[in-house]
């Protein structure tokens, strides 16, 4: 595996299954090193985490002492019922948390039944109860879209300019509707960030993040440059194909 430090975090390039295992290893190590009374682990949305859940459930990849002593959530969410296939938490629950018999009191979905602003406020309160002041999550998974968005920071997102120093927010996104999301401040207040980007479709966006000179507003995943020391990118060979550095 290629493994090097960059301005946007540690970049690990390898085979998909090795990257899936590395994601677990990173979180398990962080869990061992940070004896948080309530270790919080946020998953994310999209197709990549769903493949990872299937793999993790089928291989029992996550050690039971981590599974049983972790509070699970998602770092961003669409305003749809948990039963929807578009629900990020719903997918995590169906594919991993329920099969692993995670206690319901360790499952923390965004309250999508509320109006978006109220849902974000309710989530802030839940996370405040779980985390010490100043911490958003212990471990946070992210993906990256073909347009270089991450979490729910799409190109032009006002959250990239000013997020009010809040860790979590509701944001009305053109063409996407309301989203609930960790903010850039919330990412900086997390212990470990793992970004998975797989497949040739991600190659142009990765090139724009790591080697382009466009503004943050146009390439939202560049925001990870503000927390590079805690960020690890897990990227397969197809996604890394355009990188020259
Ligand atoms: C979501 C996300 C989003 C996602 C990327 C990558 O809810 O869609 O959180 O940021 O991580 O779009 O998605 P893929 O894994 O499908 O490429």
XYZ file of C-alpha atoms and ligand atoms in Angstrom:
262
model
C 0.000 0.000 0.000
C 1.127 3.544 -0.755
C 1.083 5.575 2.453
C 2.160 9.212 2.602
C 1.358 12.454 4.372
C -0.244 15.287 2.408
C -1.674 18.743 3.108
C -5.113 17.113 3.308
C -4.238 14.220 5.598
C -2.556 10.832 5.393
C -3.171 9.229 1.996
C -3.318 5.437 1.872
C -3.744 3.814 -1.550
C -4.498 0.111 -1.770
C -6.934 -2.668 -2.633
C -10.547 -2.263 -1.540
C -10.564 -5.112 0.977
C -7.298 -3.966 2.534
C -8.739 -0.461 2.837
C -11.916 -1.793 4.453
C -9.766 -3.610 7.023
C -7.572 -0.540 7.515
C -10.677 1.536 8.336
C -11.477 -0.868 11.167
C -7.883 -0.974 12.360
C -7.702 2.824 12.540
C -10.852 3.065 14.646
C -9.919 0.147 16.912
C -6.510 1.721 17.583
C -8.143 5.076 18.282
C -10.618 3.340 20.599
C -7.779 1.669 22.510
C -5.796 4.892 22.802
C -8.762 7.069 23.833
C -10.654 5.522 26.650
C -13.671 7.788 26.136
C -16.484 6.843 28.519
C -18.850 7.125 25.536
C -16.833 6.431 22.391
C -18.764 7.945 19.458
C -18.392 6.635 15.903
C -20.170 8.364 13.032
C -20.690 6.567 9.725
C -21.671 8.382 6.549
C -23.864 7.999 3.478
C -23.490 6.807 -0.090
C -22.696 3.480 -1.676
C -19.185 3.061 -0.232
C -20.206 2.727 3.419
C -22.944 0.328 2.406
C -20.395 -2.000 0.806
C -18.258 -1.598 3.920
C -21.209 -2.501 6.215
C -21.871 -5.653 4.179
C -18.218 -6.622 4.424
C -17.947 -5.752 8.144
C -21.095 -7.709 9.013
C -20.128 -10.747 6.904
C -16.603 -10.948 8.311
C -17.291 -9.880 11.928
C -14.579 -7.323 11.283
C -15.287 -5.059 14.251
C -14.177 -6.555 17.575
C -17.066 -7.101 19.977
C -15.463 -4.981 22.723
C -15.578 -2.036 20.318
C -19.081 -2.813 19.060
C -20.500 -3.052 22.552
C -18.782 0.039 23.963
C -19.473 2.494 21.160
C -22.277 4.931 20.427
C -23.110 4.890 16.718
C -24.465 7.673 14.559
C -24.001 9.190 11.080
C -22.089 12.360 10.276
C -24.699 13.531 7.800
C -28.236 12.631 6.981
C -30.979 13.230 4.439
C -34.390 14.370 5.724
C -36.155 11.088 4.974
C -37.642 8.410 7.256
C -35.222 5.838 8.658
C -37.099 3.204 6.667
C -36.052 4.869 3.389
C -33.169 3.402 1.397
C -31.878 6.987 1.248
C -31.566 7.157 5.040
C -27.910 7.011 5.981
C -28.613 5.879 9.533
C -31.337 3.513 8.317
C -28.806 1.788 6.061
C -26.232 1.557 8.843
C -28.845 0.085 11.137
C -30.197 -2.437 8.648
C -26.813 -3.608 7.401
C -24.620 -3.475 10.492
C -26.057 -2.215 13.772
C -29.121 -4.450 13.937
C -27.323 -7.631 12.790
C -24.577 -6.889 15.334
C -27.257 -6.450 18.036
C -26.029 -3.013 19.049
C -28.214 -1.921 21.971
C -30.799 0.639 20.871
C -29.528 3.088 23.480
C -26.202 3.084 21.593
C -27.869 4.016 18.269
C -28.250 7.750 17.634
C -30.071 8.713 14.447
C -30.803 12.347 13.626
C -34.462 12.978 14.546
C -35.706 13.321 10.981
C -39.332 13.603 12.121
C -38.511 17.137 13.317
C -38.172 20.188 11.101
C -34.513 20.391 9.972
C -33.401 23.184 12.337
C -35.088 21.456 15.291
C -33.530 18.139 14.254
C -30.071 19.720 14.262
C -30.677 21.235 17.701
C -31.941 17.938 19.116
C -28.857 16.179 17.704
C -26.520 18.788 19.244
C -28.073 18.064 22.633
C -27.725 14.312 22.246
C -24.093 14.633 21.237
C -23.428 17.045 24.114
C -24.703 14.415 26.528
C -22.419 11.765 25.038
C -19.260 13.788 24.477
C -17.117 15.947 26.717
C -17.201 19.677 25.883
C -15.254 20.459 22.725
C -15.645 17.053 21.100
C -17.971 16.279 18.171
C -17.128 12.590 17.572
C -14.324 10.229 18.508
C -14.279 8.710 15.020
C -15.948 10.075 11.902
C -16.227 8.346 8.530
C -16.716 10.462 5.410
C -17.058 9.846 1.704
C -16.509 12.131 -1.241
C -18.835 12.731 -4.162
C -17.774 13.026 -7.789
C -18.275 16.807 -7.382
C -15.776 16.758 -4.470
C -18.454 17.276 -1.810
C -17.964 15.639 1.554
C -20.431 15.199 4.426
C -23.203 17.570 3.230
C -20.874 20.362 2.131
C -21.702 20.727 -1.540
C -19.931 23.229 -3.834
C -20.853 26.750 -2.760
C -22.073 25.632 0.672
C -22.264 28.495 3.156
C -20.971 26.072 5.805
C -17.542 26.268 4.161
C -17.361 29.989 4.848
C -19.016 30.260 8.261
C -20.614 27.540 10.327
C -21.289 29.622 13.436
C -18.786 27.481 15.362
C -21.497 24.876 15.784
C -20.572 21.196 15.428
C -23.793 20.192 13.655
C -26.175 22.021 11.332
C -29.204 21.821 9.073
C -28.522 23.158 5.609
C -30.863 23.700 2.673
C -28.923 22.602 -0.376
C -29.913 23.545 -3.944
C -31.297 20.527 -5.835
C -30.775 18.276 -2.796
C -33.165 19.760 -0.252
C -32.454 19.885 3.453
C -29.537 17.942 4.867
C -28.346 17.473 8.435
C -24.599 17.438 8.804
C -21.509 17.718 10.920
C -19.876 21.087 10.161
C -16.248 21.930 9.380
C -15.905 23.000 13.048
C -17.367 19.620 14.055
C -14.802 17.812 11.920
C -11.992 19.761 13.554
C -13.473 18.767 16.933
C -13.395 15.046 16.083
C -10.620 12.678 17.098
C -10.172 10.689 13.885
C -11.560 11.242 10.376
C -11.492 8.423 7.825
C -12.447 9.286 4.238
C -13.084 6.393 1.874
C -13.021 7.065 -1.878
C -13.260 4.092 -4.223
C -13.554 3.671 -7.969
C -12.519 5.486 -11.132
C -15.409 7.949 -10.747
C -13.552 9.577 -7.846
C -10.283 10.112 -9.730
C -11.002 13.631 -11.090
C -12.293 14.868 -7.726
C -9.289 13.448 -5.879
C -6.979 15.179 -8.328
C -8.816 18.466 -7.698
C -8.478 18.061 -3.919
C -4.850 16.972 -3.728
C -3.286 18.667 -6.739
C -5.653 21.376 -7.973
C -5.626 25.075 -7.278
C -9.389 25.717 -7.153
C -10.998 27.487 -4.213
C -12.428 25.633 -1.220
C -15.961 26.715 -2.196
C -15.609 24.768 -5.454
C -13.843 21.733 -3.949
C -15.462 21.229 -0.525
C -13.365 18.199 0.462
C -10.386 20.545 0.653
C -11.833 21.557 4.035
C -10.039 18.485 5.385
C -6.852 20.470 4.993
C -7.946 22.262 8.177
C -7.750 19.002 10.128
C -5.124 17.115 8.124
C -3.347 15.794 11.228
C -6.354 13.655 12.172
C -7.520 12.713 8.670
C -6.762 9.483 6.804
C -7.858 8.989 3.187
C -8.400 5.373 2.125
C -8.317 5.362 -1.672
C -8.228 2.499 -4.157
C -5.917 2.391 -7.185
C -8.674 3.408 -9.621
C -9.551 6.502 -7.596
C -5.865 7.424 -7.183
C -5.095 6.936 -10.889
C -4.813 10.641 -11.748
C -2.594 11.595 -8.797
C 0.969 12.340 -9.765
C 2.509 13.334 -6.405
C -24.380 11.152 1.447
C -23.014 11.506 1.873
C -22.026 11.875 0.834
C -21.299 10.624 0.346
C -20.643 10.849 -0.988
C -19.976 9.608 -1.529
O -25.253 11.068 2.278
O -24.539 10.953 0.244
O -22.686 11.550 3.132
O -21.123 12.851 1.243
O -20.362 10.222 1.287
O -21.608 11.304 -1.894
O -20.945 8.665 -1.873
P -20.559 7.299 -2.583
O -19.957 6.416 -1.556
O -21.887 6.761 -3.078
O -19.640 7.622 -3.701
